[in-house]
Coordinates of C-alpha atoms and ligand atoms in Angstrom, one line a residue:
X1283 CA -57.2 127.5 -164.7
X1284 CA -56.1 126.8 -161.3
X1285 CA -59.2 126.0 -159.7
X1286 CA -59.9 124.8 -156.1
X1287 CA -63.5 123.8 -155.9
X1288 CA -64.9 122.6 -159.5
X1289 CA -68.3 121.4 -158.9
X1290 CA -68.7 119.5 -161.9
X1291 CA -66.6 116.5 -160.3
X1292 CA -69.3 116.1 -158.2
X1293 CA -71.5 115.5 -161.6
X1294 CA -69.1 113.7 -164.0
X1295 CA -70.6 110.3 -164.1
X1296 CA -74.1 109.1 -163.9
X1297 CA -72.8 107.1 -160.9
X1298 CA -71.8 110.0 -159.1
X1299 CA -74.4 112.0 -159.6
X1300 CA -77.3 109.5 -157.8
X1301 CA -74.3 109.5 -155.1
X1302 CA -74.9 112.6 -154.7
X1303 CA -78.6 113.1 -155.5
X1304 CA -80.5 115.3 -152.8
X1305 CA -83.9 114.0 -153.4
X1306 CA -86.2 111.6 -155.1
X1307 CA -89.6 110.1 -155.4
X1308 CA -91.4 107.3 -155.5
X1309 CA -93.9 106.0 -155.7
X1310 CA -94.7 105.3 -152.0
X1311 CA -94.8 109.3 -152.0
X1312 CA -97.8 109.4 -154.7
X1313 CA -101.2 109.7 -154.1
X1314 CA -103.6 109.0 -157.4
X1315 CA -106.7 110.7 -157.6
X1316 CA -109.3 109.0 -159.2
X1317 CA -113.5 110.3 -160.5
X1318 CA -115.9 108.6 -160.4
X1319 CA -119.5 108.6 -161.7
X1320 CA -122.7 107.1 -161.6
X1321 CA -123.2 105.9 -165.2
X1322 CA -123.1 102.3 -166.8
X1323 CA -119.8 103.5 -169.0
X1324 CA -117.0 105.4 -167.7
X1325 CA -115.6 108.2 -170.4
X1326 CA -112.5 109.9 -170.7
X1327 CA -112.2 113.3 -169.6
X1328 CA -111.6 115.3 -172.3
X1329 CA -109.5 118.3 -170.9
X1330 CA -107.1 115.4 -169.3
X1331 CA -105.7 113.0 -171.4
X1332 CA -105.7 109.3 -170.4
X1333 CA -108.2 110.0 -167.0
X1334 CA -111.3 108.4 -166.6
X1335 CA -114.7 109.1 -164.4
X1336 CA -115.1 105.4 -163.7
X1337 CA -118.4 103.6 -162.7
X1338 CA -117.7 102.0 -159.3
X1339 CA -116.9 98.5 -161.5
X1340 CA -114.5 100.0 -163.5
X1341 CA -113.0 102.1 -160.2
X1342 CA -112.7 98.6 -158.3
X1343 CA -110.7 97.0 -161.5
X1344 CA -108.4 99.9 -161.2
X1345 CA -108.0 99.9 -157.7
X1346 CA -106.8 96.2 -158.2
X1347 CA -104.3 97.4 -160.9
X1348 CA -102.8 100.3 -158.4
X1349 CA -102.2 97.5 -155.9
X1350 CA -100.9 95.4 -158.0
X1351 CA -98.3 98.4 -158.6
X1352 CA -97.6 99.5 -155.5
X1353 CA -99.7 102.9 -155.1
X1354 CA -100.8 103.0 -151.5
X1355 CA -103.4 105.5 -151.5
X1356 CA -106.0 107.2 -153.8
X1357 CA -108.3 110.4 -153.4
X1358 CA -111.8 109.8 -154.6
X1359 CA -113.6 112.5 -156.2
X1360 CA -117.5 112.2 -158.0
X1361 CA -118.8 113.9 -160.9
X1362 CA -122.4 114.0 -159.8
X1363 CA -125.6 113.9 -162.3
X1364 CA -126.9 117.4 -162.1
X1365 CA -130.3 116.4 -161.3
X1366 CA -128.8 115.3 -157.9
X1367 CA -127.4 119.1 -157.6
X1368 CA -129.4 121.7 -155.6
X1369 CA -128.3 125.1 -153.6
X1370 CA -127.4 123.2 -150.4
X1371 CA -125.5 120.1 -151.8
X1372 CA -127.7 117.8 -149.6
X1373 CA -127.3 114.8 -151.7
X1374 CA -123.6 114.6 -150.1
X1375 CA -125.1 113.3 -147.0
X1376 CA -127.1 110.5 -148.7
X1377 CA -125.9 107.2 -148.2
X1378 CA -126.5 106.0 -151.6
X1379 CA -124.6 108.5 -153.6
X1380 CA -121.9 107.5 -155.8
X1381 CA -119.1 108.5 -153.6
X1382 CA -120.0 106.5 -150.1
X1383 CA -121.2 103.7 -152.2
X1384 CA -117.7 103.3 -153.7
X1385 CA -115.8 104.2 -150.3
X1386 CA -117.8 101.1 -148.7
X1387 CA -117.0 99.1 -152.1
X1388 CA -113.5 100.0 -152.1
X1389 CA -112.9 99.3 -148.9
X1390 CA -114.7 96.0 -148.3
X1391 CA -112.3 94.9 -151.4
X1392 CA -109.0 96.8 -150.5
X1393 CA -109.0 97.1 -147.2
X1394 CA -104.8 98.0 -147.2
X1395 CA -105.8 100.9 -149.7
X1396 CA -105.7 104.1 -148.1
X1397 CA -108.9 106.0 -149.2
X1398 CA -109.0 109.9 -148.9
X1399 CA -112.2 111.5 -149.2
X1400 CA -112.3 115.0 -150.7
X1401 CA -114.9 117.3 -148.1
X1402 CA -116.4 120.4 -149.5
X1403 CA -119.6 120.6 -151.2
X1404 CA -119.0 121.7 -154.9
X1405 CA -119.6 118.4 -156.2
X1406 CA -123.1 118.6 -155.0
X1407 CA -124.3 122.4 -155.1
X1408 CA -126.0 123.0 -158.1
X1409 CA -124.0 126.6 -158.2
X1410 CA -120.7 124.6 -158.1
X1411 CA -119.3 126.4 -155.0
X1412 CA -117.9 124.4 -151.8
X1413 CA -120.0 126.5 -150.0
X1414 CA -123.8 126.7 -148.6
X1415 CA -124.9 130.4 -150.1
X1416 CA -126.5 133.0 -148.0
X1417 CA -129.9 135.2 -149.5
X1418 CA -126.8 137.7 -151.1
X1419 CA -125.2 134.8 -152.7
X1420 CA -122.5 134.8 -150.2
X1421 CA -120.9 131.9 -149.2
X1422 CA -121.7 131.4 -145.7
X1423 CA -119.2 130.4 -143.9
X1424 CA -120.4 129.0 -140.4
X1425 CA -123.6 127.2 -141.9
X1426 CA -121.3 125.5 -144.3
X1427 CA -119.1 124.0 -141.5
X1428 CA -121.7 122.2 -140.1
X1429 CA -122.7 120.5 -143.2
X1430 CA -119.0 119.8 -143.8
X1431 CA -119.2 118.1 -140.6
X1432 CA -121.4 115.7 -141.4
X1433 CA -120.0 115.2 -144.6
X1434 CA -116.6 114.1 -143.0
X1435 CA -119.2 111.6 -140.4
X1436 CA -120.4 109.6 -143.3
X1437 CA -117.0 110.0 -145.4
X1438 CA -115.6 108.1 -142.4
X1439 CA -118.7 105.8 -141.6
X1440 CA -118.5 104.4 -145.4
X1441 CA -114.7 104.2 -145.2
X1442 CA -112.5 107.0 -145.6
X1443 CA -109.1 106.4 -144.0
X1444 CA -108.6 110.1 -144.4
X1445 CA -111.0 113.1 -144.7
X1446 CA -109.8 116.4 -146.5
X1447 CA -111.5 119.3 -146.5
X1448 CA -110.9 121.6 -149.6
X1449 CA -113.3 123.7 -148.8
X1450 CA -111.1 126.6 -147.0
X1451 CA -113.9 127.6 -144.8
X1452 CA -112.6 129.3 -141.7
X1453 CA -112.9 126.9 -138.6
X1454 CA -113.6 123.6 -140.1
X1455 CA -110.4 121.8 -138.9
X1456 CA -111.6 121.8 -135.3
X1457 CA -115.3 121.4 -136.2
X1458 CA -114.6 118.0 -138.4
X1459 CA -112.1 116.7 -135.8
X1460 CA -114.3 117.5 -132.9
X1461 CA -117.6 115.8 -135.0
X1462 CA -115.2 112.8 -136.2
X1463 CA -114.5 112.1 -132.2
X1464 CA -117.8 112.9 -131.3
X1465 CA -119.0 110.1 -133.8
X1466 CA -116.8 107.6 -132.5
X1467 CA -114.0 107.8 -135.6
X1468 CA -111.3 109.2 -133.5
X1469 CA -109.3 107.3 -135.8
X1470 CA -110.2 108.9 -139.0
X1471 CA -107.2 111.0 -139.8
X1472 CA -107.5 114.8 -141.3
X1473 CA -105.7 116.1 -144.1
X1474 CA -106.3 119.8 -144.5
X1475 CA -106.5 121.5 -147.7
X1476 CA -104.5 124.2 -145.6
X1477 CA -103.2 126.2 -148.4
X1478 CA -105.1 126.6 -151.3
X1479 CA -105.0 129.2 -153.8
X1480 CA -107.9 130.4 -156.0
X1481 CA -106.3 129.1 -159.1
X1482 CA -106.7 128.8 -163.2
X1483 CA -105.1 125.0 -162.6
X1484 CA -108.4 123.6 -161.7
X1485 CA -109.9 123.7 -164.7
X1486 CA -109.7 120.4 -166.2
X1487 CA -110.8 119.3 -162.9
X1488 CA -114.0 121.1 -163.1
X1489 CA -114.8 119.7 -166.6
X1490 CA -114.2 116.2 -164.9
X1491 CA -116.5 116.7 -162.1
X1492 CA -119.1 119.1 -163.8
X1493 CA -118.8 121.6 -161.3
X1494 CA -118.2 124.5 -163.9
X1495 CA -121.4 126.5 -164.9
X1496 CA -121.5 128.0 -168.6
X1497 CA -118.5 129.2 -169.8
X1498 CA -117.1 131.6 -167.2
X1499 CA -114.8 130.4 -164.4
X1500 CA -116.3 130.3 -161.2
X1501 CA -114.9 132.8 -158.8
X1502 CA -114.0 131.0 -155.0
X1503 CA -112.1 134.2 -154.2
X1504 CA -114.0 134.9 -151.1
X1505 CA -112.8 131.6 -149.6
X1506 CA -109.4 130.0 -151.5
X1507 CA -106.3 132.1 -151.1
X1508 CA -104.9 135.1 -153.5
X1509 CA -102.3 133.7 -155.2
X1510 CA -100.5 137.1 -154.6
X1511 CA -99.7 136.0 -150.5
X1512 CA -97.6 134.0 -149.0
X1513 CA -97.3 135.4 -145.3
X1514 CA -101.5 134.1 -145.3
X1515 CA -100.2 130.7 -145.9
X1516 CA -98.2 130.4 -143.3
X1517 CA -101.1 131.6 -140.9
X1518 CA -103.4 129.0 -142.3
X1519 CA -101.6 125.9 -141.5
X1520 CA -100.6 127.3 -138.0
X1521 CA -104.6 127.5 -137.4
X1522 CA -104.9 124.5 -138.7
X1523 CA -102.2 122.5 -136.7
X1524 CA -103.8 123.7 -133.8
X1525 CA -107.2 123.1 -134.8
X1526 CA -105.8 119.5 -134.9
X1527 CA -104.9 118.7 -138.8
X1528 CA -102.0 115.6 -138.9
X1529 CA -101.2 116.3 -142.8
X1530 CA -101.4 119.8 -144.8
X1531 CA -101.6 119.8 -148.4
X1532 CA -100.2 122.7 -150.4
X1533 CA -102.3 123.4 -153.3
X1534 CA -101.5 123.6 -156.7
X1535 CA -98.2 122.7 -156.6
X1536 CA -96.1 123.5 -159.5
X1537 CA -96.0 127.3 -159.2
X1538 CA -96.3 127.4 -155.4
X1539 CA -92.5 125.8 -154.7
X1540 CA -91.8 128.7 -152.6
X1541 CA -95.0 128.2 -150.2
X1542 CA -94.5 124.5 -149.7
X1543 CA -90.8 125.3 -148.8
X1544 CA -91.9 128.0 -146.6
X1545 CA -95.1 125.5 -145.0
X1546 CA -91.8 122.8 -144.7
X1547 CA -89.8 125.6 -142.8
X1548 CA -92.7 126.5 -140.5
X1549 CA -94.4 123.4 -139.3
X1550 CA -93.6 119.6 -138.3
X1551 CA -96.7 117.5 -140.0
X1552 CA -96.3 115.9 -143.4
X1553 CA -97.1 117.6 -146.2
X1554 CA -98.7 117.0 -149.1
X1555 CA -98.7 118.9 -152.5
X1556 CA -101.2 118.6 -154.8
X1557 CA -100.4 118.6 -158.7
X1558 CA -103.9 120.1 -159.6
X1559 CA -105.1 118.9 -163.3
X1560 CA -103.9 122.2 -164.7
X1561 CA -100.9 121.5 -164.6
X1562 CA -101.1 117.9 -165.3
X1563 CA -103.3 119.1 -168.5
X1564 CA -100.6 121.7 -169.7
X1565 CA -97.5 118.9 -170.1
X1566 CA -99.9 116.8 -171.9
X1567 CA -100.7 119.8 -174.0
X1568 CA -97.3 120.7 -174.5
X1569 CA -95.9 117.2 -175.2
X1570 CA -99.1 116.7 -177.9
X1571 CA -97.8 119.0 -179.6
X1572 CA -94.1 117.9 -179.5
X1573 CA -92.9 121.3 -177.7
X1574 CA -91.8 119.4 -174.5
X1575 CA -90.6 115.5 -173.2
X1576 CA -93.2 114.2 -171.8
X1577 CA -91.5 111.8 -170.0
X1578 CA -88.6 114.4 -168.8
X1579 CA -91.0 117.4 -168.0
X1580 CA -93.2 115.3 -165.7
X1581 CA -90.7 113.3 -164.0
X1582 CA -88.9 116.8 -163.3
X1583 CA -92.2 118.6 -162.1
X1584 CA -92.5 115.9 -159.7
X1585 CA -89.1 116.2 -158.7
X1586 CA -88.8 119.8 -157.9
X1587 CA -92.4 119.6 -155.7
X1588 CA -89.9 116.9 -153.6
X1589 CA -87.6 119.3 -153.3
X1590 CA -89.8 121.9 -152.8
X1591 CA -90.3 119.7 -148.9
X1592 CA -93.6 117.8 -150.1
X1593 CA -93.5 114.1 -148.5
X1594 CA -96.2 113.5 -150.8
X1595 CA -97.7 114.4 -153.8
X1596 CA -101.3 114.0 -155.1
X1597 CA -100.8 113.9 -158.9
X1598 CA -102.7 112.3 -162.0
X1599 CA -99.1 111.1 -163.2
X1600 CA -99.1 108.1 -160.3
X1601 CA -100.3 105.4 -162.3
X1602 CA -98.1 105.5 -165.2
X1603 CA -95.4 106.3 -163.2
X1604 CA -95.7 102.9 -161.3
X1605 CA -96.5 101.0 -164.3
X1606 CA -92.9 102.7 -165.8
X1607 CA -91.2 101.4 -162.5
X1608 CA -92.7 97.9 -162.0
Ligands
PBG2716 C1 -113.0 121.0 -154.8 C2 -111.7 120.6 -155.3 C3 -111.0 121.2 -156.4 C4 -109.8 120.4 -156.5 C5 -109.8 119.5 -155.5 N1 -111.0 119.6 -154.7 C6 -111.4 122.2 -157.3 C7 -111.8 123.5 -156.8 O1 -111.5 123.9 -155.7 O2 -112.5 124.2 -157.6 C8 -108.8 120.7 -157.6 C9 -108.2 119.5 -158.2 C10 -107.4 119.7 -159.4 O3 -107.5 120.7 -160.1 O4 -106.7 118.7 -159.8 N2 -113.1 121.5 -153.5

């Protein structure tokens, strides 16, 4: 054939192909996300093969270990002990629970570790919603705020290089930043859960915190986004850039490549992607049973979320993905 433009020249060695390689990650793009519990063991979590809930001990050994390789920042989230749950999720504002105790740990030991800070309520409501619940059982949206605030005040105060609110409560981006300031921690920096979808993914990580009651899946539809619209995502981070946000994290990643593009296209701050446990879970599942390569399905899940536009992605896979390049 008499061809003028043959685009496999450009993929005909292994050296020209990283010559011409549009994107990559490393691991100065990953976040690890870590639970934690108040117990004298830490356990696997069943639902996600080779993640813990660590007791602060344990939590500080691995912290160490993801130095050691190179990850530059972790996300904290507790699995509380259900006798600490009640309908308000009060226990998040008290200074000895699990999570401020290892934020002021961490910190104290790894003071170069950047420490995110998860703020919504679920992991203290006893009804597993992020939410404060009004005398119909709806999620009240204004009351919660002002709990979130405080939240984010001792988050900060233990620690916390970076507060995120998950929570997708309307008007808590410029409540948290104004109570942050207010507080004196003008220097605290917000990562909004801008974008996040009411999604299966999350259900391993409801097994790992506890926040799942009885066997049906609890429904934050009222609050997290239908995973039917994408114009809505676009209107969330814009009232959220305004409201003062310097990150955005698009959330689950995997099936949501065209929002993160579109969040890329439409704004200037980083953005973050969060691989949710679901789909951490499902190439573990897959790979068990010898239906996929782990190796080659991971490393190209975290690849496409890259090209997606995601400077940085939270995902379960950090870890091992340092130890395979150190
Ligand atoms: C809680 C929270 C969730 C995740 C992060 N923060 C779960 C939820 O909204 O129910 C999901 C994490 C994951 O699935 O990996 N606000």
């Amino acid at each position: 054939m008499n061809l003028t433009m043959r685009p496999r020249r450009n993929r005909k060695s292994s050296a020209i192909r990283s010559l011409v390689r549009e994107t990559s990650f490393s691991v100065s793009n990953l976040i690890q996300p870590i639970f934690i519990w108040d117990r004298e063991k830490s356990e696997a979590v069943p639902s996600m093969p080779r993640v813990m809930r660590l007791n602060v001990e344990d939590l500080l050994r691995e912290c160490e270990a993801l130095v050691r390789l190179g990850i530059s920042a972790i996300a904290i989230f507790p699995a509380i002990e259900p006798h600490h749950k009640d309908i308000q999720g009060l226990h998040g504002l008290n200074p000895d629970n699990v999570l401020l105790r290892a934020l002021r740990a961490v910190k104290e030991a790894f003071p170069e570790l950047v420490l995110i800070a998860d703020v919504a309520l679920d992991p203290y409501t006893n009804h597993g919603h992020d939410g404060v619940l009004d005398a119909q059982g709806r999620i009240e949206n204004d009351e919660t705020v002002e709990i979130l605030c405080k939240l984010a005040v001792v988050e900060a105060q233990a620690g916390a290089d970076i507060v995120a609110p998950s929570d997708m409560m309307d008007g808590r981006i410029g409540a948290i930043r104004y109570a942050l300031d207010q507080a004196g921690f003008q220097g605290t920096s917000l990562m909004s859960y801008a974008v996040k979808y009411a999604s299966a993914y999350y259900g391993p990580f409801r097994d790992a915190v506890g926040s799942k009651l009885g066997k049906s899946a609890l429904d934050k539809s009222t609050y997290q986004m239908d995973p039917a619209n994408s114009r809505e995502a676009i209107r969330e981070v814009l009232s959220d850039v305004e409201e003062g946000a310097d990150m955005l994290i698009v959330k689950p990643a995997g099936a949501y490549l065209d929002i993160i593009s579109m969040v890329r296209e439409n704004v200037v701050l980083p953005i973050a992607a969060y691989q949710a446990s679901g789909e951490y879970a499902q190439i573990h599942a897959a790979a068990n049973l010898g239906w996929l390569d782990y190796e080659r399905t991971r490393d190209e899940s975290l690849l496409a979320i890259r090209r997606a536009g995601a400077d940085m992605i939270f995902t379960y896979f950090a870890r091992e993905i340092a130890e395979a390049n150190s």
